[in-house]
Short mmCIF file of C-alpha atoms in Angstrom, two decimals:
data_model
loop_
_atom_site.label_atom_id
_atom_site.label_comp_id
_atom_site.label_asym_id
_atom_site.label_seq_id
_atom_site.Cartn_x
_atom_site.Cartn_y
_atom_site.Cartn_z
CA UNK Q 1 -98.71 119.15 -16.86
CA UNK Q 2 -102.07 117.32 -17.10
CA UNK Q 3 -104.68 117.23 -14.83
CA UNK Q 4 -104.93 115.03 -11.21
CA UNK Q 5 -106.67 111.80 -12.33
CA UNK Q 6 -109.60 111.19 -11.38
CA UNK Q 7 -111.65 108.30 -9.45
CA UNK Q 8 -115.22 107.65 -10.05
CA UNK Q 9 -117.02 105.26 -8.32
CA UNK Q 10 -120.27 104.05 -10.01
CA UNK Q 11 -123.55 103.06 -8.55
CA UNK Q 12 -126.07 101.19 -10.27
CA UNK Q 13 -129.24 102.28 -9.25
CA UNK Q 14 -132.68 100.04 -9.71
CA UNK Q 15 -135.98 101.67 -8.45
CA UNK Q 16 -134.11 103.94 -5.97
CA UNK Q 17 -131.63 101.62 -4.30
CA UNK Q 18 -128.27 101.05 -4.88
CA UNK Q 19 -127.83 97.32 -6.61
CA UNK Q 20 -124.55 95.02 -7.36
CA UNK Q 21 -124.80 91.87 -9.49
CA UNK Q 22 -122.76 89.97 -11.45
CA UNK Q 23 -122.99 89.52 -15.22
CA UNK Q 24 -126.92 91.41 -14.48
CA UNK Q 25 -127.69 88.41 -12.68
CA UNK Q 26 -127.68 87.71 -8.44
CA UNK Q 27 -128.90 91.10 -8.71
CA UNK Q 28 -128.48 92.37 -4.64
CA UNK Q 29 -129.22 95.49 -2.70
CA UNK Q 30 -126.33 97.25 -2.03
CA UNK Q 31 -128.17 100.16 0.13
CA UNK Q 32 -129.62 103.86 -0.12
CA UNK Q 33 -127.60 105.85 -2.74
CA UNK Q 34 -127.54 109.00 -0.63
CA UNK Q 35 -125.55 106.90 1.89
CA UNK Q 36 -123.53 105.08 -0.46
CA UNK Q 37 -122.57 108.20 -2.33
CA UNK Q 38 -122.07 110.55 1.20
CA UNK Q 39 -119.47 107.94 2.56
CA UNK Q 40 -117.81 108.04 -1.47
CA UNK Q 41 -117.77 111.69 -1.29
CA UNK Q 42 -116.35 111.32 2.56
CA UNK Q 43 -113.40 109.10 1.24
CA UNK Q 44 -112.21 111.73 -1.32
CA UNK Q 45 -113.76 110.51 -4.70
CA UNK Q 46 -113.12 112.97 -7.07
CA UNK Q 47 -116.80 112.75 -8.59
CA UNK Q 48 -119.84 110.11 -8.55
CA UNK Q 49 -121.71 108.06 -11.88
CA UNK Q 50 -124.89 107.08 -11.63
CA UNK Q 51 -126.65 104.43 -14.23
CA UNK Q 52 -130.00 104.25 -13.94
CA UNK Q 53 -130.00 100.23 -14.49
CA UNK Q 54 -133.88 99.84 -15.22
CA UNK Q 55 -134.25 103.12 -17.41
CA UNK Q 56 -137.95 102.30 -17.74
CA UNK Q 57 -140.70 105.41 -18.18
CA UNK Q 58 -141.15 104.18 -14.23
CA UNK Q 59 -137.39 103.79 -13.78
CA UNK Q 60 -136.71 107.41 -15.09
CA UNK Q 61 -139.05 109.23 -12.85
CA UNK Q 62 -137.46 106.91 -10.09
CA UNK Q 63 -133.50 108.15 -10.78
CA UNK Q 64 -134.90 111.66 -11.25
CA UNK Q 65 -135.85 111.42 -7.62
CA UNK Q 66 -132.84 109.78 -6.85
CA UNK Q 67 -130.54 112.51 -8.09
CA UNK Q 68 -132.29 115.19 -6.40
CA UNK Q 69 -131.99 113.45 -3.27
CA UNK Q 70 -128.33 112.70 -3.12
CA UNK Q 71 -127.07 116.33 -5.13
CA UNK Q 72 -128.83 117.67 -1.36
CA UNK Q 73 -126.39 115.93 0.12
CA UNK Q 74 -123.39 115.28 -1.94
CA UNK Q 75 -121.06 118.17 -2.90
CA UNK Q 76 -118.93 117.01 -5.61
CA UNK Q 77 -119.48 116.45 -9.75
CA UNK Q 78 -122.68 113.70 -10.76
CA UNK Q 79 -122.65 112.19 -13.85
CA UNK Q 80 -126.18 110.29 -14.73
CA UNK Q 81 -126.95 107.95 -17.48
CA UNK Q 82 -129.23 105.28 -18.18
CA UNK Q 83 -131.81 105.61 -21.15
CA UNK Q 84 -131.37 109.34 -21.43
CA UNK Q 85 -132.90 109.22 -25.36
CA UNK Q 86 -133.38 112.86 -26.21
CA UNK Q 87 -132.76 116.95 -24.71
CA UNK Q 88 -135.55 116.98 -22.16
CA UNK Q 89 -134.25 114.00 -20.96
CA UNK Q 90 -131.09 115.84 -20.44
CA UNK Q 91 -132.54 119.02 -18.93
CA UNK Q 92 -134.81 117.30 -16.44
CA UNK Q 93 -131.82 115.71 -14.89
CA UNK Q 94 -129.72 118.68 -14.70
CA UNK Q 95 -132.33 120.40 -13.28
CA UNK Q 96 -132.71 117.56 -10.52
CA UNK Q 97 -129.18 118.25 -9.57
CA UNK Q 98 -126.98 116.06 -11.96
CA UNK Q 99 -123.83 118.19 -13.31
CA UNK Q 100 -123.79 116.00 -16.42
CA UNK Q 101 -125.59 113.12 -18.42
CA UNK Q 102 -124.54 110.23 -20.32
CA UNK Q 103 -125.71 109.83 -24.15
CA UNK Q 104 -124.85 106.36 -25.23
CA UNK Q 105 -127.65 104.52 -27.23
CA UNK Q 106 -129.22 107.96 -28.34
CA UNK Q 107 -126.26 109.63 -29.88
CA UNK Q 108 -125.72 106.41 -31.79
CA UNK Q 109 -129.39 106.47 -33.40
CA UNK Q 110 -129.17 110.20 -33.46
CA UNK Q 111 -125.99 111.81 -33.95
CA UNK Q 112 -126.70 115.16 -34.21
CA UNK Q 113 -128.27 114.87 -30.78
CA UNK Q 114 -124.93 115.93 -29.20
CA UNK Q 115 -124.43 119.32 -30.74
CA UNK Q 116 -128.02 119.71 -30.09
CA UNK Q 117 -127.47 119.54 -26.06
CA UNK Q 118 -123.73 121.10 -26.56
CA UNK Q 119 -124.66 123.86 -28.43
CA UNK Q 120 -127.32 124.71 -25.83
CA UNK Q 121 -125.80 123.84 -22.63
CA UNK Q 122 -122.01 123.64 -23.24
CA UNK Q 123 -119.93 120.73 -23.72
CA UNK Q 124 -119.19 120.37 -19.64
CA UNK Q 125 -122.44 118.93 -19.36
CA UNK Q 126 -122.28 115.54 -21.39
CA UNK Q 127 -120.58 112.34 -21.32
CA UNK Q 128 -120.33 110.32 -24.59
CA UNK Q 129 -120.80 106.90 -23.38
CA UNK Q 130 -119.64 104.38 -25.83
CA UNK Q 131 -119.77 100.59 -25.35
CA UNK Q 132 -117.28 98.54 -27.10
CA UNK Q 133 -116.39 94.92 -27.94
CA UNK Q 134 -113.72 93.69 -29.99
CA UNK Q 135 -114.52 92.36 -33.09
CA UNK Q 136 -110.53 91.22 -34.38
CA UNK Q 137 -107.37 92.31 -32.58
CA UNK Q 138 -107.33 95.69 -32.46
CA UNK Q 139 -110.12 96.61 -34.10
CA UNK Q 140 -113.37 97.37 -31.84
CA UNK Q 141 -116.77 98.37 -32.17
CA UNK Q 142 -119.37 99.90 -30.81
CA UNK Q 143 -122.76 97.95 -29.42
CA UNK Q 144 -126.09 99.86 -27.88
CA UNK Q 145 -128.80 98.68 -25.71
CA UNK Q 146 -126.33 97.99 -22.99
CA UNK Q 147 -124.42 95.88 -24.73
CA UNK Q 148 -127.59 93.57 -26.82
CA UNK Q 149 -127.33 95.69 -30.27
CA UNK Q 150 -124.20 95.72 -32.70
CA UNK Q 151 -123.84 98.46 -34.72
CA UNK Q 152 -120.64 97.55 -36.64
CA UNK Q 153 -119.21 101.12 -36.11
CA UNK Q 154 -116.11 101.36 -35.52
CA UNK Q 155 -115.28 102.73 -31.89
CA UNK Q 156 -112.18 104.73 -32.33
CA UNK Q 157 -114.05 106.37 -35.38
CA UNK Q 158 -117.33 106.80 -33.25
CA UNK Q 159 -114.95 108.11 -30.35
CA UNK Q 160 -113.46 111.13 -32.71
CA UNK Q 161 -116.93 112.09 -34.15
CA UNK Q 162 -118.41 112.47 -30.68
CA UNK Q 163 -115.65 114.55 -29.66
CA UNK Q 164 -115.99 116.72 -32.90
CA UNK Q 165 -120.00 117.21 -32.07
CA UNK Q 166 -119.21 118.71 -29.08
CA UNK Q 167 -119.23 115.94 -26.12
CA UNK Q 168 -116.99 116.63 -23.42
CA UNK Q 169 -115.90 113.49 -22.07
CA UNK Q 170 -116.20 109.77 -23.20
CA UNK Q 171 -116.68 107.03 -21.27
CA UNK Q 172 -115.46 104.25 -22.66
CA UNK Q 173 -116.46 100.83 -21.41
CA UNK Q 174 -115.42 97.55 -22.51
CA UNK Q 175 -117.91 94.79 -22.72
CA UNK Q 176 -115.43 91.63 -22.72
CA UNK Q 177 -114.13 93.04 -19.55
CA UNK Q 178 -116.71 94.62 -17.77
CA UNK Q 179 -117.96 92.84 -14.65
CA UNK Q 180 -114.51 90.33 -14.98
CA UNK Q 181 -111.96 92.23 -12.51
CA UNK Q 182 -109.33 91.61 -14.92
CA UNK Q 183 -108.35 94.74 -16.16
CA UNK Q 184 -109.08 97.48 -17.87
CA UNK Q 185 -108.60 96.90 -21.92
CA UNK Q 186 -105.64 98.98 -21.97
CA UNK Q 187 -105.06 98.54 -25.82
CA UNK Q 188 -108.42 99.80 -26.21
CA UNK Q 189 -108.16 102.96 -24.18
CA UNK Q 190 -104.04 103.85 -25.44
CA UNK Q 191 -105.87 104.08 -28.97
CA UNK Q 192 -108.75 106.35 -28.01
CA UNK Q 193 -107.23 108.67 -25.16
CA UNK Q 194 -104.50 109.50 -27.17
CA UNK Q 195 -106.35 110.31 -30.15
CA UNK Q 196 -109.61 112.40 -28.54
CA UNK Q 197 -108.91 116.20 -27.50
CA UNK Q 198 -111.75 115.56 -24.99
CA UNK Q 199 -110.72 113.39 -21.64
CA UNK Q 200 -111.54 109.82 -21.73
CA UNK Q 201 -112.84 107.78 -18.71
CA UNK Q 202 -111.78 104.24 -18.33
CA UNK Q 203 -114.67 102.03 -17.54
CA UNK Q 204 -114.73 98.19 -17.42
CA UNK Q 205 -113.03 95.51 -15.54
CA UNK Q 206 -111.12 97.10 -12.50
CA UNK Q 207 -110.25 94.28 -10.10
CA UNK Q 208 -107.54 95.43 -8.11
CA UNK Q 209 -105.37 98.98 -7.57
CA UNK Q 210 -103.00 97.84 -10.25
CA UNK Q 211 -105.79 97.98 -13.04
CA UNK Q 212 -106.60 101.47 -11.81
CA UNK Q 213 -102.75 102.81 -11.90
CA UNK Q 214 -102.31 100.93 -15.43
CA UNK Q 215 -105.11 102.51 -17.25
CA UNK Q 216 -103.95 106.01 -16.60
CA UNK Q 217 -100.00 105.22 -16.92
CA UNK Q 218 -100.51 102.60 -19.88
CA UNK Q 219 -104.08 103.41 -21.35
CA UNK Q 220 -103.49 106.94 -20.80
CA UNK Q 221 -106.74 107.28 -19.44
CA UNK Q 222 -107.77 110.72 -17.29
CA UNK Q 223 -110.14 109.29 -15.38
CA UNK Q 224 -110.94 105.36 -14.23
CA UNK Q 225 -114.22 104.27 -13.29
CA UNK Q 226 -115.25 101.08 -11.06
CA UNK Q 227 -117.90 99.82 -9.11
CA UNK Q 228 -117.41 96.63 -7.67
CA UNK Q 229 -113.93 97.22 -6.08
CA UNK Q 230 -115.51 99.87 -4.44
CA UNK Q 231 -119.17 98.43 -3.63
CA UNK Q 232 -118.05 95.45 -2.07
CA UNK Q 233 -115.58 97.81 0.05
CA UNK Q 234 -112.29 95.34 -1.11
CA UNK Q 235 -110.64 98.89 -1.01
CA UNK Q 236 -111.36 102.20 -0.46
CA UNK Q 237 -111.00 105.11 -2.85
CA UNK Q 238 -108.71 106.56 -0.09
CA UNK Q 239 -106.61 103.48 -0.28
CA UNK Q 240 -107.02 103.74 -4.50
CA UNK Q 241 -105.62 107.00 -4.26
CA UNK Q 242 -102.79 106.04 -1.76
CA UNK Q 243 -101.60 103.42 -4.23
CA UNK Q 244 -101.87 105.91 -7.10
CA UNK Q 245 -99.82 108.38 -5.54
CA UNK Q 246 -97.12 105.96 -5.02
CA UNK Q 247 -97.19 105.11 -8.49
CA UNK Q 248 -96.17 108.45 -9.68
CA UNK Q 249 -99.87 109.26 -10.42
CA UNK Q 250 -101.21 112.87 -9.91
CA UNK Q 251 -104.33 112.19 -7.70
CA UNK Q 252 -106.51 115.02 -5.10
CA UNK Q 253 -105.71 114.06 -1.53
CA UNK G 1 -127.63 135.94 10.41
CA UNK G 2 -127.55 135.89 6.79
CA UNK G 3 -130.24 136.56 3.69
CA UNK G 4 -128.67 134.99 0.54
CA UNK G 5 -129.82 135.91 -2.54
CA UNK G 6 -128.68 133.64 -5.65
CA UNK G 7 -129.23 135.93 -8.98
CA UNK G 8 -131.30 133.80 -11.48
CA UNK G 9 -130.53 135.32 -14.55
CA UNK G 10 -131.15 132.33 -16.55
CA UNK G 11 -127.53 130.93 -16.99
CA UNK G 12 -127.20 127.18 -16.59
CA UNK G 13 -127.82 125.67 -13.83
CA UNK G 14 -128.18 127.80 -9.85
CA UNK G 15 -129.51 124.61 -8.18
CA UNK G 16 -126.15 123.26 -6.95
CA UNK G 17 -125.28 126.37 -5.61
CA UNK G 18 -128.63 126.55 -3.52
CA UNK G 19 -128.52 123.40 -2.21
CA UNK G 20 -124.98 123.67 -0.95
CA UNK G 21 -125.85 127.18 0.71
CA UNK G 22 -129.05 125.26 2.43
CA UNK G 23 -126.00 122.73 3.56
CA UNK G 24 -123.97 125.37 4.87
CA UNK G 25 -126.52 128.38 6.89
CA UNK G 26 -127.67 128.20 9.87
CA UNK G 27 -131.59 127.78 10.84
CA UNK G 28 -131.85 131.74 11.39
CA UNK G 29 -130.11 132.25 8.22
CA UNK G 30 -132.41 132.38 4.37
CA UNK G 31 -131.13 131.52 0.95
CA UNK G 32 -133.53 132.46 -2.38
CA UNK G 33 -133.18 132.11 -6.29
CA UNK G 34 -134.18 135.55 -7.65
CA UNK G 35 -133.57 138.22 -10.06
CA UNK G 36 -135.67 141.12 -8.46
CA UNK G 37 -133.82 144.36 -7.64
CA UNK G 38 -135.77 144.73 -4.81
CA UNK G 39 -134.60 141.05 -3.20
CA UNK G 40 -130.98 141.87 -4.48
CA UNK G 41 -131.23 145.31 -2.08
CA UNK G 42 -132.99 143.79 0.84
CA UNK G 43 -130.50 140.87 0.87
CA UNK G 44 -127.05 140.40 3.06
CA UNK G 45 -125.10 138.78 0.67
CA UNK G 46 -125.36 137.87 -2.94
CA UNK G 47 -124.39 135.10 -4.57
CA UNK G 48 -123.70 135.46 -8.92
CA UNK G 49 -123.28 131.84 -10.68
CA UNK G 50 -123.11 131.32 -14.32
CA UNK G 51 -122.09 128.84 -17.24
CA UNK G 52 -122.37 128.56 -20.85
CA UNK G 53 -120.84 131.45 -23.18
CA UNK G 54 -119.81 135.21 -22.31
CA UNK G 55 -122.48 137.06 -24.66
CA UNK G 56 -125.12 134.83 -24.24
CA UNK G 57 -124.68 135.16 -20.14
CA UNK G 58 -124.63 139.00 -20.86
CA UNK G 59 -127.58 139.22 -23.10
CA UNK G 60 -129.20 137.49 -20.19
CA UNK G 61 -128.16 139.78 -17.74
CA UNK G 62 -129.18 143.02 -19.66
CA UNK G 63 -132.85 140.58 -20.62
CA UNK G 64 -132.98 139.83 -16.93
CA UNK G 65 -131.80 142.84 -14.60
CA UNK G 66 -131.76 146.18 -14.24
CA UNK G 67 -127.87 146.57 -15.19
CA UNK G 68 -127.75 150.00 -13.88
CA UNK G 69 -128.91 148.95 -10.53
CA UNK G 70 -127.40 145.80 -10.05
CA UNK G 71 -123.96 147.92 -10.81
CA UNK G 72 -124.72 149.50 -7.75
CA UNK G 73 -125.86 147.23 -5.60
CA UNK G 74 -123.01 144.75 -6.15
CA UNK G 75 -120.37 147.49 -5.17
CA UNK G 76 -122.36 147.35 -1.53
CA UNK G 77 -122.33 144.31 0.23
CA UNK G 78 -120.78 140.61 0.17
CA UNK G 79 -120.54 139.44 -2.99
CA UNK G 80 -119.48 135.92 -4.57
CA UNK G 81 -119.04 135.69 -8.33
CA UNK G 82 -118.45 131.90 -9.25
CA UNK G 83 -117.40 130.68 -12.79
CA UNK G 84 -118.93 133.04 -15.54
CA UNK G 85 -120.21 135.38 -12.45
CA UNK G 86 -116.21 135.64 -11.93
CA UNK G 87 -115.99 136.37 -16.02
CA UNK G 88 -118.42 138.79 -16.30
CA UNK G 89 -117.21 141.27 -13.55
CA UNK G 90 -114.62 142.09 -16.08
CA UNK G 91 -114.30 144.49 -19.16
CA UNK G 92 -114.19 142.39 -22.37
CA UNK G 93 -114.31 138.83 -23.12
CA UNK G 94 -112.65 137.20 -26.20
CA UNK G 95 -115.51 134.15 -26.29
CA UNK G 96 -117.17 133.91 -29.40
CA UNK G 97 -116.61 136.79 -31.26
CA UNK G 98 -116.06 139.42 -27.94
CA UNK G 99 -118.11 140.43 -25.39
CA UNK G 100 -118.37 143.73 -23.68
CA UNK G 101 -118.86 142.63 -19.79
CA UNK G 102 -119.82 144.24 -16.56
CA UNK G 103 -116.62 145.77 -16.10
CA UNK G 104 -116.27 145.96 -12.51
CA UNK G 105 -112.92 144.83 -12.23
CA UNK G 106 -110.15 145.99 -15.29
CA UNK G 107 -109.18 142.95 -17.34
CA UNK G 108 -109.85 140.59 -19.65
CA UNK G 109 -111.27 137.47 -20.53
CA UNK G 110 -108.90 135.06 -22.47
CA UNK G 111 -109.06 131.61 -24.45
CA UNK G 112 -107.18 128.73 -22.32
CA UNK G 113 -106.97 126.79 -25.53
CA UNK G 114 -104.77 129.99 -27.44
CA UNK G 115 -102.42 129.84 -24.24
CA UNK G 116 -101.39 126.39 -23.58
CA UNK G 117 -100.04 123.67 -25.73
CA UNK G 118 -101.79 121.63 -27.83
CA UNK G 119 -101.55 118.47 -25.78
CA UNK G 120 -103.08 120.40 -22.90
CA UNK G 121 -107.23 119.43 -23.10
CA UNK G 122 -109.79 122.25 -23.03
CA UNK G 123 -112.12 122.37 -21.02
CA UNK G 124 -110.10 122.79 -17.71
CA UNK G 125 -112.34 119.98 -15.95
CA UNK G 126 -111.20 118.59 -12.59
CA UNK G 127 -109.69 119.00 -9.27
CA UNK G 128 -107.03 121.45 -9.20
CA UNK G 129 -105.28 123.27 -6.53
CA UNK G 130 -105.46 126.74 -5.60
CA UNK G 131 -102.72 129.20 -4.33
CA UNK G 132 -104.00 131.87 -2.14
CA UNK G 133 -102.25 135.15 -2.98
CA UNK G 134 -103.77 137.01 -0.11
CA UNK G 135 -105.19 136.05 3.27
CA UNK G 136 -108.64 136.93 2.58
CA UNK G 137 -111.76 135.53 4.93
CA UNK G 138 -112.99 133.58 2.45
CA UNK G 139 -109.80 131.36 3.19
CA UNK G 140 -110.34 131.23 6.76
CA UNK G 141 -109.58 127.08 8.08
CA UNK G 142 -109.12 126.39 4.13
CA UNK G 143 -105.12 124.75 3.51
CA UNK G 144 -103.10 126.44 1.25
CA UNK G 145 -102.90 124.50 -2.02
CA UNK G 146 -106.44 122.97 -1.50
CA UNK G 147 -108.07 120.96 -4.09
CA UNK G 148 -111.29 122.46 -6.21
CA UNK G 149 -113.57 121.86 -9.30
CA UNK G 150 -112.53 123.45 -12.50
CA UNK G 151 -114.54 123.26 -15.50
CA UNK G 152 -113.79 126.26 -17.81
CA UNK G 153 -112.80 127.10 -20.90
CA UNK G 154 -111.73 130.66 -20.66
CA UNK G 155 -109.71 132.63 -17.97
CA UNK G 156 -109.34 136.50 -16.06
CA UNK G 157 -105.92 138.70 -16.44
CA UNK G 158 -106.78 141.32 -14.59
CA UNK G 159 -104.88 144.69 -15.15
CA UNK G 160 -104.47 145.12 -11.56
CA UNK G 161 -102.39 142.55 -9.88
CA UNK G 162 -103.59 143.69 -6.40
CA UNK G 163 -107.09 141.88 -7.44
CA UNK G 164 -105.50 138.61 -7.72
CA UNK G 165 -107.35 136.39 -4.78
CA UNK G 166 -105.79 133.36 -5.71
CA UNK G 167 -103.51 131.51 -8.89
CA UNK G 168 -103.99 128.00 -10.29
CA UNK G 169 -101.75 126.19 -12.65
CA UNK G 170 -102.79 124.45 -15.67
CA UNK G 171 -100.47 124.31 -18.84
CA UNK G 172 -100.41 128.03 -17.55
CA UNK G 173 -100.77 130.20 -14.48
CA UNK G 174 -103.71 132.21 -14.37
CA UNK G 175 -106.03 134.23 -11.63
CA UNK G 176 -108.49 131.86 -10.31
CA UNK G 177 -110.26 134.08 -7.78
CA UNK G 178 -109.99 138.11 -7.82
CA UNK G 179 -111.19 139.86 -5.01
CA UNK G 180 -111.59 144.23 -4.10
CA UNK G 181 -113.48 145.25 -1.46
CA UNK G 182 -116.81 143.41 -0.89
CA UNK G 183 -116.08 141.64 -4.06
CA UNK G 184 -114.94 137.96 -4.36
CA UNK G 185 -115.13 136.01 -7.25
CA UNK G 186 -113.77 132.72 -8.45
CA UNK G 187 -113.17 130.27 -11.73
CA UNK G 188 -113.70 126.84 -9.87
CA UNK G 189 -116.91 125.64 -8.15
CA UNK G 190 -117.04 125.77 -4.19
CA UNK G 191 -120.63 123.98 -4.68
CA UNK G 192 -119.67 121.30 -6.11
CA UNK G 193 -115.67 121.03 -4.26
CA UNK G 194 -117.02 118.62 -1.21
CA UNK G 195 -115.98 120.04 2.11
CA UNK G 196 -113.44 122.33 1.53
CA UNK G 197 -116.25 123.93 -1.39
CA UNK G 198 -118.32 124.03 1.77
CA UNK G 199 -116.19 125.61 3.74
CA UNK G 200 -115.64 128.70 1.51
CA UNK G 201 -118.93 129.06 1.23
CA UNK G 202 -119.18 129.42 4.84
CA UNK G 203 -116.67 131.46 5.19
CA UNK G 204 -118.29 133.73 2.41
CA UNK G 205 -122.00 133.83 4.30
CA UNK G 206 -119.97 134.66 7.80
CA UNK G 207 -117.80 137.47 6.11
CA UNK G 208 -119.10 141.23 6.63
CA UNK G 209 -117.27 142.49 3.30
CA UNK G 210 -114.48 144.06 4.92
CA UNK G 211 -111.06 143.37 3.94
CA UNK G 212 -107.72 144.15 6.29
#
C-alpha cells in the first residue's frame, strides 16, 4: 500500500499577514495566518506551507515571527520557504517552530547545500522546491528567483539529483500553470513522481476537486498543494477530501 | 497537577513538543526543557523526544545525562518516549553501522527500507493509522484506527509481544507504540497529530503510571 495522500494548503505570507493575488499583482489581505492556518488545521489538512512572499532581510525576520506564532497554535506538520539561502537560515526556522524548510533558489546555486542540512538534520526536514517551465513538449526545466531566472537544467534531472543529496520531498511547481486553475501539469508530475524514491508534492494550478484527484491518480503525485481553492473558501479541504475519498483516493478523515 | 519535564539532550528539535504540552496543561500544571537529574527527579512526568540517527542520539545521551541515573529514574514515574525516545528504550539498533541503546525494553531496532518493497518510499512520512493492541490510558476518548504523523525511517520488534501498545501498517506491520509499566513510548508524533496528538498527550499528563 502507499501512504494516505496528502492536502496542503499554502499561505503566502507578506510582512506577517496572509496575502492572495493573482499573477503577483491585486495583491489583497487575506487575514492573520494564525487564524487562517487554525481553521486549516480545524478542517483536517493533513499539513500547512508557508512562502514567505517578500523574503527580504526585513521579510525574514517577519516570517520567523510568523512561524513561531502559528506552530503555538497549530498542531500539525509546517513546511516554510521563501529565500531560505543557506543552513542558518534553515536552523533559525526550525527552531521557530517550522518542521521543515524549502531550498529552491539556493540548492540550485549551491548544490551541495542539501547534504549539508541532510547530513546534519536528517532528510525529514527539507523540501526540494523546484520551479519548472516547459521549454518543448515534454521536456522541462528548471527557473529560480521565483520564476525570473532560467537555468536551462533540466527538471527531471535536477529532480533525481536532489533526491540523491539527501532532500526528502520535492515540491514541484509548474510555472505555466500556477495561478491559472487549470490543472495541475500532470505530464510533468507522472515523469518525476514515478522516477524519485522521495515523495513528490504537486504544486501549481488546482482549480477545482478534479485537478486535486487527477494529480495523485494520473500524476501520481503523494501530496497536492493549492492555495487559492482554498483561500477564497470555493471549497473546503473537508469537502477536498470528501471528493477524494469517493474517487478511490486514500485520504485522513 | 502535573510538572513536565522535556529531556533536552540535544536531539533535533523539543520545541513542538513544548508548545503542544503548554496547549494541553492546565494553569496549575508546569512544563520545562531540561537535562538536569535533579529536574528529571523532582518532576511528575517526563517527556523523551528525539530525531536524527540512533548513535548520534546515544552519544548525546551518554554527552548529556547521567545514564546511570536517568536508568533509574525513568523506571519510576510517567514516562512518554516519542520517535527516537521510542528507539532508544531498546537494546540494539541496526542504523548506521549498530547502536547499542538504552535497553529498557528487549528488542530491536530495524531498517523499514530492508523490509518492504522497493516501490514502498522511505521515510515513513504522513498520516497513518494506529491499531491499539491494548486499552491503555493513553487511549482514553482516542478512536480506534485514528490518524497520526509518521516520519521515520527505522522501526521496534520487540522480543516481548506483551509490550506491543499499538501496530501500524505500512508495506509492513510493525509496533508503533510499546508500553510496560510507567513506560509508554511511540514511533509517530502526538505534537504535531492536531487534536487527536493533543489528546494523547493529555491523556499522558492525566495518567498516574499505573496500568490494569
Amino acid at each position: 500500500m502507499s501512504l494516505y495522500k496528502r492536502i496542503i494548503p499554502c499561505l503566502d505570507v507578506d510582512n506577517g499577514r496572509v496575502v492572495k493575488g493573482t499573477n503577483f499583482i491585486n495583491i489583497v489581505d487575506a487575514g492573520d495566518p494564525v487564524e487562517v492556518a487554525k481553521r486549516y488545521d480545524a478542517e483536517g489538512a493533513d499539513e500547512i506551507a508557508f512562502l514567505d512572499i517578500t523574503a527580504t532581510h526585513e521579510g525574514r525576520t517577519t516570517i520567523i515571527e510568523t512561524v513561531e506564532k502559528v506552530a503555538s497554535e497549530v498542531f500539525i506538520p509546517l513546511t516554510v520557504g521563501g529565500g531560505v539561502s543557506n543552513y542558518n537560515d534553515v536552523l533559525n526556522l526550525l527552531s521557530a517552530g517550522a518542521d521543515k524548510v524549502a531550498i529552491n533558489s539556493a540548492a540550485v546555486k549551491n548544490p551541495t547545500l542539501i547534504n549539508q542540512v541532510t547530513d546534519k538534520i536528517g532528510r525529514q526536514c527539507i523540501v526540494a522546491a523546484i520551479d519548472v517551465k516547459t521549454e518543448n513538449k515534454g521536456s522541462w526545466s528548471v527557473y529560480t528567483h521565483g520564476g525570473r531566472n532560467p537555468t536551462g537544467i533540466d527538471a527531471f534531472k535536477w529532480a533525481k539529483e536532489l533526491s540523491d543529496r539527501g532532500a526528502g520531498e520535492i515540491l514541484l511547481t509548474s510555472m505555466d500553470r500556477d495561478g491559472t486553475k487549470n490543472g495541475f501539469d500532470l505530464e510533468l508530475l507522472n515523469l518525476i513522481a514515478k522516477e524519485v524514491t522521495i515523495p513528490v508534492i504537486a504544486s501549481g494550478g488546482a482549480g477545482t476537486l478534479e485537478h486535486l484527484k487527477d494529480a495523485v491518480l494520473i500524476g501520481k503525485a503523494d501530496a497536492v498543494l493549492a492555495a487559492s481553492i482554498f483561500h477564497y473558501s470555493i471549497h473546503s479541504i473537508q469537502e477536498a477530501k470528501e471528493y477524494m475519498k469517493k474517487h478511490g483516493v486514500l485520504v485522513r478523515n | 497537577m502535573a510538572d513536565i519535564a522535556i529531556i533536552d539532550y540535544g536531539m533535533g528539535n523539543v520545541h513542538s513538543v513544548f508548545k503542544a504540552l503548554k496547549k494541553v496543561i492546565d494553569k496549575n500544571s508546569k512544563v520545562k526543557v531540561t537535562n538536569s537529574i535533579k529536574d528529571i527527579l523532582n518532576c511528575t512526568h517526563i517527556v523523551f523526544p528525539g530525531q536524527g540517527a540512533a548513535a548520534e542520539c546515544m552519544s548525546n545521551i551518554k554527552n548529556n545525562l547521567d545514564i546511570v541515573e536517568f536508568k533509574k529514574i525513568i523506571v519510576q514515574k510517567p514516562f512518554l518516549g516519542i520517535c527516537m525516545g521510542l528507539q532508544v528504550l531498546m537494546t540494539h539498533s541496526d542504523e548506521n553501522d549498530g547502536a547499542e541503546c538504552l535497553n529498557i525494553l528487549g528488542g530491536d531496532v530495524l531498517s523499514l527500507k530492508n523490509k518492504v518493497k522497493s516501490s514502498i518510499k522511505v521515510p515513513h512520512m504522513g498520516w497513518n493509522k494506529i491499531d491499539q493492541k491494548y486499552r491503555h490510558p493513553l487511549w482514553a476518548n482516542i478512536p480506534n484506527n485514528s490518524f497520526f504523523y509518521f516520519v521515520h525511517s527505522y522501526y521496534v520488534q520487540p522480543i516481548n509481544n506483551e509490550n506491543i501498545l499499538s501496530t501500524t501498517t505500512y508495506g509492513t506491520t510493525f509496533a508503533s507504540g510499546l508500553f510496560r509499566d510507567n513506560i509508554v513510548a511511540v514511533q509517530f508524533h502526538p505534537e504535531k497529530s492536531s487534536k487527536i496528538g493533543l489528546k494523547m498527550l493529555e491523556n499522558f499528563i492525566l495518567w498516574d503510571g499505573e496500568v490494569q
